[in-house]
Amino acid sequence: MIGEVTVPGIPVATVARLPSYLRALRDLVARGVEKTSSVELAELSGVGPAQLRKDLSFLGSFGTRGVGYDVGSLAQYIADALGLADEHRIAIVGIGSLGHALANYSGYSQRGFHLAALLDASPDVVGRDVAGIVVEHVDALEDVVAREGVSIVVLATPAAHAQAVATRVVAAGVKEILNFAPRALQVPTDVDVRGVDVGSELQILAFHSQARALAEASAQS
Amino acid sequence: MIGEVTVPGIPVATVARLPSYLRALRDLVARGVEKTSSVELAELSGVGPAQLRKDLSFLGSFGTRGVGYDVGSLAQYIADALGLADEHRIAIVGIGSLGHALANYSGYSQRGFHLAALLDASPDVVGRDVAGIVVEHVDALEDVVAREGVSIVVLATPAAHAQAVATRVVAAGVKEILNFAPRALQVPTDVDVRGVDVGSELQILAFHSQARALAEASAQS
């Protein structure tokens, strides 16, 4: 019943939705629910049922008609497909206000990650204990990456420092960067960058707000 | 995804990239640069030049062959397209670690937003001054939305409270929600939700990390 993981054949947009399915499935596991339907799982994940079924079809053949999905085994399968069977060790660079919040994020271990190190350049922060980890100086970045086996770096530096840090992160052999600094990063093509920018998210909402207002004005004229 | 188009005829994927172009253009304005090329602007925005030209083509006709884009007027045009000519007033609900970081985000005004209110349910936080704003009790949500003319709500509550707060936000007439709580929200179809989930972003990177490892193993076998 479990097929092979065909990683290269999964569309990027499907990969981006898998964490939502996994999150919903783990919520069901926590509530003791053993079976779910595509309609229920889709609603819990914030997508349509057809989208869910199509996405899961890229992973293999799941579910039994009239019975639905086995919650536990589907969760495990998606976790494996996402590569969460391996431990991913994370370092956060930039322990300002946002870096503090990211360090205190409680979901790392339950979602397959281990927060291994925190780094900053400021003497106000270096040496302090944040979320149970002593902040190290960013000058030691390469040593920390090697010592801790860091595979993912979260960048929460000011925009002006982000590129310089990213260049060092890449030189240290890290291939995965989650960038919270509000600027685009230039990295080699074999490095993955996911960018999260609060201002950009708000501007996208502003666009939809204006589009709605224009549509309503047009409907009334 | 083809065919998913917002009201004015601009594809959603294009809308999602406009903030990056605007950010890069405003950086150029700040540096006193008056002209740019599609190659330069694309690199500063983290996309390919063909993608940039295609995206801008949805907005209208820009640039002069051999001369490039006028930085200031293109920035203004994108800002107008995004609806940033209007002031968008924001309330943040949930002033924990992440809510504090979001309240202290320094980019609101320069990116077209005004942080108008902060709300929380905890007596430890309500009444305290955070980023120059006194935190109000979430029981007053509807009054605060009306009083401040809030058009965008940022949700930074624990997952368990996110849906209940979102339901009240929608009932108060807000159509735009930026959700940092790690769960999907059920909202009416005329409400826009953008979700930012740190755990999901890390899991997407973990997938790409595993895909790379598998491809390398396969190339060596």
Tab-separated table of C-alpha atoms in Angstrom:
chain	number	residue	atom	x	y	z
A	1	MET	CA	0.000	0.000	0.000
A	2	ILE	CA	2.923	2.343	0.523
A	3	GLY	CA	4.574	3.294	-2.730
A	4	GLU	CA	8.028	4.647	-3.367
A	5	VAL	CA	8.788	8.274	-2.786
A	6	THR	CA	9.116	9.803	-6.229
A	7	VAL	CA	10.635	13.062	-5.117
A	8	PRO	CA	11.520	14.613	-8.486
A	9	GLY	CA	7.950	14.119	-9.770
A	10	ILE	CA	6.218	16.220	-7.121
A	11	PRO	CA	5.248	19.737	-8.254
A	12	VAL	CA	6.681	22.578	-6.173
A	13	ALA	CA	3.176	23.853	-5.367
A	14	THR	CA	2.224	20.411	-4.021
A	15	VAL	CA	5.347	20.316	-1.836
A	16	ALA	CA	4.372	23.713	-0.450
A	17	ARG	CA	0.970	22.319	0.643
A	18	LEU	CA	2.230	19.076	2.230
A	19	PRO	CA	3.110	20.761	5.550
A	20	SER	CA	-0.511	21.918	5.909
A	21	TYR	CA	-1.782	18.365	5.384
A	22	LEU	CA	0.746	17.015	7.863
A	23	ARG	CA	-0.196	19.639	10.426
A	24	ALA	CA	-3.905	18.771	10.093
A	25	LEU	CA	-3.195	15.029	10.293
A	26	ARG	CA	-1.087	15.450	13.438
A	27	ASP	CA	-3.891	17.478	15.005
A	28	LEU	CA	-6.233	14.544	14.259
A	29	VAL	CA	-3.717	12.080	15.753
A	30	ALA	CA	-3.533	14.237	18.881
A	31	ARG	CA	-7.340	14.120	19.128
A	32	GLY	CA	-7.339	10.315	18.804
A	33	VAL	CA	-9.000	10.326	15.363
A	34	GLU	CA	-7.938	7.301	13.282
A	35	LYS	CA	-9.777	7.790	9.976
A	36	THR	CA	-10.464	10.896	7.931
A	37	SER	CA	-12.024	11.755	4.581
A	38	SER	CA	-10.617	13.918	1.811
A	39	VAL	CA	-13.403	16.428	2.509
A	40	GLU	CA	-12.550	16.656	6.222
A	41	LEU	CA	-8.790	16.725	5.720
A	42	ALA	CA	-9.098	19.346	2.982
A	43	GLU	CA	-11.184	21.618	5.197
A	44	LEU	CA	-8.734	21.250	8.094
A	45	SER	CA	-5.897	22.092	5.712
A	46	GLY	CA	-7.544	25.095	4.079
A	47	VAL	CA	-7.690	23.675	0.520
A	48	GLY	CA	-10.386	22.152	-1.688
A	49	PRO	CA	-10.933	18.348	-1.627
A	50	ALA	CA	-10.056	18.004	-5.322
A	51	GLN	CA	-6.758	19.786	-4.718
A	52	LEU	CA	-6.003	17.502	-1.770
A	53	ARG	CA	-6.728	14.325	-3.750
A	54	LYS	CA	-4.605	15.540	-6.648
A	55	ASP	CA	-1.701	16.448	-4.357
A	56	LEU	CA	-1.789	13.090	-2.573
A	57	SER	CA	-1.920	11.291	-5.927
A	58	PHE	CA	1.637	12.540	-6.564
A	59	LEU	CA	2.800	10.680	-3.463
A	60	GLY	CA	1.153	7.352	-4.259
A	61	SER	CA	-2.145	5.581	-3.790
A	62	PHE	CA	-3.920	6.243	-0.500
A	63	GLY	CA	-7.314	5.762	1.012
A	64	THR	CA	-10.042	3.217	0.502
A	65	ARG	CA	-13.276	4.231	-1.180
A	66	GLY	CA	-15.984	4.597	1.456
A	67	VAL	CA	-13.500	4.219	4.310
A	68	GLY	CA	-11.159	7.150	3.812
A	69	TYR	CA	-7.580	7.694	4.920
A	70	ASP	CA	-5.768	6.091	7.828
A	71	VAL	CA	-4.633	9.186	9.728
A	72	GLY	CA	-1.491	7.753	11.312
A	73	SER	CA	-0.021	6.093	8.267
A	74	LEU	CA	-0.785	9.028	5.947
A	75	ALA	CA	0.894	11.398	8.429
A	76	GLN	CA	3.951	9.159	8.552
A	77	TYR	CA	4.062	8.898	4.773
A	78	ILE	CA	3.912	12.664	4.272
A	79	ALA	CA	6.566	13.192	6.978
A	80	ASP	CA	8.838	10.728	5.153
A	81	ALA	CA	8.162	12.416	1.804
A	82	LEU	CA	9.120	15.762	3.370
A	83	GLY	CA	12.388	14.293	4.600
A	84	LEU	CA	11.456	14.657	8.262
A	85	ALA	CA	12.757	11.174	9.087
A	86	ASP	CA	16.197	12.780	9.168
A	87	GLU	CA	16.901	15.294	11.870
A	88	HIS	CA	17.350	18.790	10.506
A	89	ARG	CA	19.527	21.032	12.614
A	90	ILE	CA	18.842	24.751	12.524
A	91	ALA	CA	20.846	27.873	13.336
A	92	ILE	CA	19.243	31.304	13.612
A	93	VAL	CA	21.410	34.308	12.724
A	94	GLY	CA	20.203	37.657	14.040
A	95	ILE	CA	18.749	37.554	17.554
A	96	GLY	CA	16.848	40.815	17.574
A	97	SER	CA	13.131	41.060	18.249
A	98	LEU	CA	12.172	38.636	15.470
A	99	GLY	CA	15.122	36.314	16.168
A	100	HIS	CA	14.010	36.074	19.795
A	101	ALA	CA	10.503	35.141	18.678
A	102	LEU	CA	11.863	32.527	16.263
A	103	ALA	CA	14.148	31.092	18.962
A	104	ASN	CA	11.147	30.773	21.264
A	105	TYR	CA	8.997	29.070	18.612
A	106	SER	CA	7.812	25.925	20.362
A	107	GLY	CA	7.088	23.790	17.341
A	108	TYR	CA	10.581	22.773	16.171
A	109	SER	CA	10.856	19.312	17.672
A	110	GLN	CA	7.253	18.295	17.024
A	111	ARG	CA	7.711	19.290	13.379
A	112	GLY	CA	11.005	17.464	12.812
A	113	PHE	CA	13.636	20.068	13.640
A	114	HIS	CA	16.273	20.730	16.263
A	115	LEU	CA	17.282	24.295	17.083
A	116	ALA	CA	21.051	23.904	17.474
A	117	ALA	CA	22.552	27.399	17.600
A	118	LEU	CA	21.863	31.143	17.786
A	119	LEU	CA	24.248	33.788	16.451
A	120	ASP	CA	24.395	37.568	16.536
A	121	ALA	CA	26.950	40.341	16.126
A	122	SER	CA	25.860	42.568	19.006
A	123	PRO	CA	27.738	42.467	22.337
A	124	ASP	CA	24.361	43.157	23.973
A	125	VAL	CA	23.139	39.725	22.899
A	126	VAL	CA	26.221	37.497	22.441
A	127	GLY	CA	26.725	35.321	25.526
A	128	ARG	CA	23.139	35.674	26.673
A	129	ASP	CA	20.844	32.696	27.116
A	130	VAL	CA	17.868	32.795	24.746
A	131	ALA	CA	15.397	29.892	24.755
A	132	GLY	CA	17.978	27.778	26.590
A	133	ILE	CA	20.796	28.390	24.092
A	134	VAL	CA	23.790	30.696	24.612
A	135	VAL	CA	24.033	33.163	21.708
A	136	GLU	CA	27.391	32.916	19.926
A	137	HIS	CA	29.185	35.587	17.911
A	138	VAL	CA	28.468	35.515	14.188
A	139	ASP	CA	32.232	35.568	13.575
A	140	ALA	CA	32.127	31.881	14.596
A	141	LEU	CA	29.462	31.037	11.986
A	142	GLU	CA	31.548	28.539	10.005
A	143	ASP	CA	32.729	26.741	13.161
A	144	VAL	CA	29.200	26.570	14.560
A	145	VAL	CA	27.779	25.173	11.315
A	146	ALA	CA	30.429	22.433	11.272
A	147	ARG	CA	30.262	21.661	15.000
A	148	GLU	CA	26.458	21.447	15.112
A	149	GLY	CA	25.919	19.867	11.696
A	150	VAL	CA	23.575	22.702	10.734
A	151	SER	CA	21.621	22.039	7.515
A	152	ILE	CA	19.162	24.958	7.607
A	153	VAL	CA	19.963	28.569	8.509
A	154	VAL	CA	17.236	31.035	9.441
A	155	LEU	CA	18.260	34.614	8.644
A	156	ALA	CA	16.700	37.278	10.861
A	157	THR	CA	19.353	39.960	10.459
A	158	PRO	CA	18.716	43.544	9.335
A	159	ALA	CA	18.399	43.813	5.549
A	160	ALA	CA	21.785	45.520	5.246
A	161	HIS	CA	23.637	42.467	6.650
A	162	ALA	CA	21.593	39.675	5.076
A	163	GLN	CA	23.587	39.188	1.859
A	164	ALA	CA	26.989	39.128	3.593
A	165	VAL	CA	25.761	36.554	6.105
A	166	ALA	CA	24.069	34.493	3.383
A	167	THR	CA	27.303	34.383	1.385
A	168	ARG	CA	29.162	33.025	4.427
A	169	VAL	CA	26.364	30.553	5.175
A	170	VAL	CA	26.593	29.180	1.632
A	171	ALA	CA	30.407	29.031	1.774
A	172	ALA	CA	30.045	26.996	4.977
A	173	GLY	CA	28.131	24.369	2.978
A	174	VAL	CA	24.541	25.118	3.997
A	175	LYS	CA	22.059	24.623	1.140
A	176	GLU	CA	18.785	25.702	2.807
A	177	ILE	CA	18.054	29.255	3.931
A	178	LEU	CA	14.867	30.689	5.411
A	179	ASN	CA	15.188	34.445	4.936
A	180	PHE	CA	13.201	36.868	7.087
A	181	ALA	CA	15.327	39.873	6.099
A	182	PRO	CA	13.438	42.182	3.718
A	183	ARG	CA	15.702	41.820	0.702
A	184	ALA	CA	16.345	39.295	-2.065
A	185	LEU	CA	19.470	37.146	-1.657
A	186	GLN	CA	21.905	36.241	-4.422
A	187	VAL	CA	22.896	32.595	-3.937
A	188	PRO	CA	24.150	29.793	-6.211
A	189	THR	CA	21.438	27.850	-8.048
A	190	ASP	CA	21.932	24.755	-5.872
A	191	VAL	CA	20.913	26.668	-2.728
A	192	ASP	CA	17.223	26.929	-1.772
A	193	VAL	CA	15.969	30.180	-0.279
A	194	ARG	CA	12.471	30.637	1.137
A	195	GLY	CA	11.686	34.260	1.858
A	196	VAL	CA	9.191	35.479	4.434
A	197	ASP	CA	8.647	39.229	4.414
A	198	VAL	CA	5.910	40.731	6.562
A	199	GLY	CA	5.767	43.913	4.494
A	200	SER	CA	5.319	41.977	1.252
A	201	GLU	CA	2.537	39.860	2.754
A	202	LEU	CA	0.728	43.010	3.868
A	203	GLN	CA	1.143	44.579	0.423
A	204	ILE	CA	-0.392	41.526	-1.227
A	205	LEU	CA	-3.399	41.848	1.111
A	206	ALA	CA	-3.564	45.565	0.285
A	207	PHE	CA	-3.764	44.687	-3.397
A	208	HIS	CA	-6.679	42.319	-2.801
A	209	SER	CA	-8.373	44.941	-0.632
A	210	GLN	CA	-8.122	47.505	-3.444
A	211	ALA	CA	-9.257	44.962	-6.048
A	212	ARG	CA	-12.356	44.248	-3.957
A	213	ALA	CA	-13.113	47.963	-3.564
A	214	LEU	CA	-12.759	48.506	-7.318
A	215	ALA	CA	-15.012	45.537	-8.092
A	216	GLU	CA	-17.663	46.788	-5.665
A	217	ALA	CA	-17.509	50.308	-7.109
A	218	SER	CA	-17.804	48.884	-10.619
A	219	ALA	CA	-20.784	46.705	-9.630
A	220	GLN	CA	-22.584	49.756	-8.247
A	221	SER	CA	-22.047	51.979	-11.282
B	1	MET	CA	-2.766	27.427	-11.395
B	2	ILE	CA	-3.285	28.852	-14.874
B	3	GLY	CA	-6.469	30.831	-14.990
B	4	GLU	CA	-6.366	31.961	-11.379
B	5	VAL	CA	-6.707	35.671	-11.897
B	6	THR	CA	-7.603	38.458	-9.525
B	7	VAL	CA	-10.242	41.038	-10.277
B	8	PRO	CA	-8.184	43.526	-12.320
B	9	GLY	CA	-6.713	40.788	-14.491
B	10	ILE	CA	-3.343	40.362	-12.803
B	11	PRO	CA	-2.429	36.728	-11.975
B	12	VAL	CA	-2.076	36.024	-8.252
B	13	ALA	CA	1.512	34.856	-8.714
B	14	THR	CA	2.373	38.202	-10.309
B	15	VAL	CA	0.691	40.099	-7.458
B	16	ALA	CA	2.782	38.075	-5.007
B	17	ARG	CA	5.999	39.242	-6.728
B	18	LEU	CA	5.084	42.959	-7.013
B	19	PRO	CA	6.196	43.746	-3.419
B	20	SER	CA	9.693	42.428	-4.218
B	21	TYR	CA	9.952	44.686	-7.262
B	22	LEU	CA	8.706	47.650	-5.248
B	23	ARG	CA	11.189	46.925	-2.451
B	24	ALA	CA	14.081	46.779	-4.931
B	25	LEU	CA	12.933	49.971	-6.676
B	26	ARG	CA	12.669	51.850	-3.383
B	27	ASP	CA	16.178	50.699	-2.466
B	28	LEU	CA	17.347	52.174	-5.793
B	29	VAL	CA	15.470	55.428	-5.091
B	30	ALA	CA	17.158	55.604	-1.679
B	31	ARG	CA	20.558	55.206	-3.386
B	32	GLY	CA	19.764	58.006	-5.838
B	33	VAL	CA	19.569	55.680	-8.860
B	34	GLU	CA	17.165	57.038	-11.509
B	35	LYS	CA	17.263	54.389	-14.259
B	36	THR	CA	17.391	50.604	-14.092
B	37	SER	CA	17.299	47.690	-16.524
B	38	SER	CA	15.126	44.576	-16.383
B	39	VAL	CA	18.302	42.547	-15.764
B	40	GLU	CA	19.358	44.685	-12.800
B	41	LEU	CA	15.880	44.993	-11.311
B	42	ALA	CA	15.289	41.253	-11.704
B	43	GLU	CA	18.527	40.419	-9.898
B	44	LEU	CA	17.735	42.822	-7.056
B	45	SER	CA	14.282	41.230	-6.792
B	46	GLY	CA	15.446	37.623	-6.883
B	47	VAL	CA	13.641	36.611	-10.114
B	48	GLY	CA	14.668	36.088	-13.734
B	49	PRO	CA	14.518	39.024	-16.194
B	50	ALA	CA	11.933	37.263	-18.422
B	51	GLN	CA	9.680	36.763	-15.392
B	52	LEU	CA	10.049	40.419	-14.447
B	53	ARG	CA	9.202	41.656	-17.945
B	54	LYS	CA	6.180	39.369	-18.120
B	55	ASP	CA	4.929	40.477	-14.703
B	56	LEU	CA	5.277	44.164	-15.560
B	57	SER	CA	3.477	43.587	-18.863
B	58	PHE	CA	0.301	42.853	-16.872
B	59	LEU	CA	0.489	46.357	-15.389
B	60	GLY	CA	1.025	48.204	-18.636
B	61	SER	CA	3.812	49.305	-20.945
B	62	PHE	CA	7.016	50.406	-19.241
B	63	GLY	CA	10.586	51.065	-20.132
B	64	THR	CA	12.292	52.281	-23.257
B	65	ARG	CA	14.433	49.950	-25.308
B	66	GLY	CA	18.095	50.745	-24.618
B	67	VAL	CA	17.226	53.168	-21.819
B	68	GLY	CA	15.419	50.975	-19.300
B	69	TYR	CA	12.953	51.850	-16.588
B	70	ASP	CA	12.507	55.142	-14.784
B	71	VAL	CA	12.942	54.009	-11.170
B	72	GLY	CA	10.747	56.599	-9.481
B	73	SER	CA	7.756	56.366	-11.790
B	74	LEU	CA	7.794	52.560	-11.932
B	75	ALA	CA	7.917	52.439	-8.108
B	76	GLN	CA	4.962	54.805	-7.930
B	77	TYR	CA	3.015	52.803	-10.491
B	78	ILE	CA	3.529	49.509	-8.657
B	79	ALA	CA	2.629	51.147	-5.332
B	80	ASP	CA	-0.615	52.402	-6.893
B	81	ALA	CA	-1.348	48.980	-8.411
B	82	LEU	CA	-0.882	47.444	-4.956
B	83	GLY	CA	-3.369	49.876	-3.474
B	84	LEU	CA	-0.765	51.591	-1.298
B	85	ALA	CA	-2.068	55.043	-2.174
B	86	ASP	CA	-4.753	54.407	0.451
B	87	GLU	CA	-3.658	54.109	4.059
B	88	HIS	CA	-4.124	50.611	5.405
B	89	ARG	CA	-4.645	50.424	9.145
B	90	ILE	CA	-3.496	47.292	10.927
B	91	ALA	CA	-4.330	45.620	14.225
B	92	ILE	CA	-2.240	42.783	15.668
B	93	VAL	CA	-4.050	40.228	17.843
B	94	GLY	CA	-1.829	38.133	20.117
B	95	ILE	CA	1.062	40.044	21.686
B	96	GLY	CA	3.277	37.125	22.697
B	97	SER	CA	6.844	36.721	21.549
B	98	LEU	CA	5.972	36.870	17.842
B	99	GLY	CA	3.353	39.605	18.338
B	100	HIS	CA	5.991	41.736	20.069
B	101	ALA	CA	8.347	41.232	17.146
B	102	LEU	CA	5.600	42.137	14.662
B	103	ALA	CA	4.646	45.230	16.684
B	104	ASN	CA	8.288	46.335	16.623
B	105	TYR	CA	8.610	45.795	12.857
B	106	SER	CA	9.946	49.113	11.627
B	107	GLY	CA	8.795	48.923	8.028
B	108	TYR	CA	5.050	49.623	8.307
B	109	SER	CA	4.938	53.308	7.404
B	110	GLN	CA	7.586	53.143	4.688
B	111	ARG	CA	5.636	50.311	3.057
B	112	GLY	CA	2.222	51.954	3.165
B	113	PHE	CA	0.765	50.805	6.496
B	114	HIS	CA	-0.163	52.247	9.854
B	115	LEU	CA	-0.075	50.067	12.952
B	116	ALA	CA	-3.221	51.230	14.743
B	117	ALA	CA	-3.889	48.753	17.571
B	118	LEU	CA	-2.573	45.783	19.565
B	119	LEU	CA	-4.857	43.287	21.325
B	120	ASP	CA	-4.304	40.360	23.666
B	121	ALA	CA	-6.279	38.347	26.214
B	122	SER	CA	-3.617	38.083	28.925
B	123	PRO	CA	-3.703	40.427	31.937
B	124	ASP	CA	0.121	40.255	31.833
B	125	VAL	CA	0.112	42.160	28.544
B	126	VAL	CA	-3.139	44.176	28.391
B	127	GLY	CA	-2.483	47.783	29.412
B	128	ARG	CA	1.235	47.585	28.681
B	129	ASP	CA	2.944	49.841	26.167
B	130	VAL	CA	4.436	47.879	23.243
B	131	ALA	CA	6.099	49.770	20.409
B	132	GLY	CA	4.381	52.951	21.595
B	133	ILE	CA	0.854	51.486	21.622
B	134	VAL	CA	-1.113	50.449	24.712
B	135	VAL	CA	-2.285	46.831	24.348
B	136	GLU	CA	-6.087	46.537	24.597
B	137	HIS	CA	-8.151	43.534	25.657
B	138	VAL	CA	-9.291	41.307	22.818
B	139	ASP	CA	-12.845	41.536	24.212
B	140	ALA	CA	-12.861	45.039	22.675
B	141	LEU	CA	-11.907	43.736	19.204
B	142	GLU	CA	-15.062	44.906	17.422
B	143	ASP	CA	-14.900	48.378	19.019
B	144	VAL	CA	-11.218	48.741	18.187
B	145	VAL	CA	-11.733	47.729	14.540
B	146	ALA	CA	-14.509	50.317	14.172
B	147	ARG	CA	-12.741	53.077	16.118
B	148	GLU	CA	-9.424	52.683	14.284
B	149	GLY	CA	-10.804	51.871	10.832
B	150	VAL	CA	-8.768	48.650	10.765
B	151	SER	CA	-8.701	46.991	7.333
B	152	ILE	CA	-6.034	44.309	7.939
B	153	VAL	CA	-5.719	42.099	11.026
B	154	VAL	CA	-2.494	40.234	11.803
B	155	LEU	CA	-3.180	37.085	13.850
B	156	ALA	CA	-0.339	36.008	16.129
B	157	THR	CA	-2.390	34.065	18.674
B	158	PRO	CA	-1.768	30.454	19.721
B	159	ALA	CA	-3.237	27.975	17.224
B	160	ALA	CA	-6.033	27.018	19.604
B	161	HIS	CA	-7.495	30.548	19.625
B	162	ALA	CA	-6.907	31.514	15.993
B	163	GLN	CA	-10.226	30.367	14.512
B	164	ALA	CA	-12.375	31.982	17.213
B	165	VAL	CA	-10.546	35.288	16.807
B	166	ALA	CA	-10.707	35.056	13.001
B	167	THR	CA	-14.466	34.524	13.132
B	168	ARG	CA	-14.872	37.680	15.223
B	169	VAL	CA	-12.495	39.619	12.962
B	170	VAL	CA	-14.595	38.680	9.926
B	171	ALA	CA	-17.857	39.526	11.716
B	172	ALA	CA	-16.361	42.949	12.489
B	173	GLY	CA	-16.087	43.549	8.732
B	174	VAL	CA	-12.359	42.961	8.172
B	175	LYS	CA	-11.636	41.276	4.818
B	176	GLU	CA	-7.844	40.853	5.016
B	177	ILE	CA	-6.085	38.561	7.502
B	178	LEU	CA	-2.389	37.764	7.818
B	179	ASN	CA	-2.273	34.558	9.854
B	180	PHE	CA	0.863	33.550	11.762
B	181	ALA	CA	-0.966	30.925	13.858
B	182	PRO	CA	-0.051	27.380	12.739
B	183	ARG	CA	-3.502	26.299	11.586
B	184	ALA	CA	-5.781	26.790	8.596
B	185	LEU	CA	-8.648	29.257	9.056
B	186	GLN	CA	-12.201	28.759	7.837
B	187	VAL	CA	-13.428	32.096	6.495
B	188	PRO	CA	-16.051	33.217	3.955
B	189	THR	CA	-14.884	33.236	0.330
B	190	ASP	CA	-14.810	37.047	0.196
B	191	VAL	CA	-12.129	37.198	2.917
B	192	ASP	CA	-8.436	36.941	1.979
B	193	VAL	CA	-6.120	35.027	4.283
B	194	ARG	CA	-2.342	34.923	3.838
B	195	GLY	CA	-0.717	32.333	6.065
B	196	VAL	CA	2.864	32.455	7.308
B	197	ASP	CA	3.936	29.349	9.213
B	198	VAL	CA	7.572	28.968	10.207
B	199	GLY	CA	7.251	25.210	10.637
B	200	SER	CA	5.783	24.784	7.151
B	201	GLU	CA	8.556	26.876	5.595
B	202	LEU	CA	11.178	24.722	7.319
B	203	GLN	CA	9.458	21.529	6.158
B	204	ILE	CA	9.492	22.739	2.550
B	205	LEU	CA	13.248	23.350	2.876
B	206	ALA	CA	13.632	19.885	4.436
B	207	PHE	CA	11.917	18.387	1.393
B	208	HIS	CA	14.327	20.130	-0.975
B	209	SER	CA	17.257	19.041	1.196
B	210	GLN	CA	16.150	15.411	0.961
B	211	ALA	CA	15.488	15.708	-2.786
B	212	ARG	CA	19.049	16.995	-3.247
B	213	ALA	CA	20.510	14.156	-1.167
B	214	LEU	CA	18.548	11.562	-3.152
B	215	ALA	CA	19.592	13.090	-6.474
B	216	GLU	CA	23.253	13.079	-5.399
B	217	ALA	CA	23.020	9.467	-4.192
B	218	SER	CA	21.374	8.488	-7.477
B	219	ALA	CA	24.070	10.279	-9.518
B	220	GLN	CA	26.770	8.357	-7.647
B	221	SER	CA	25.170	4.926	-8.049
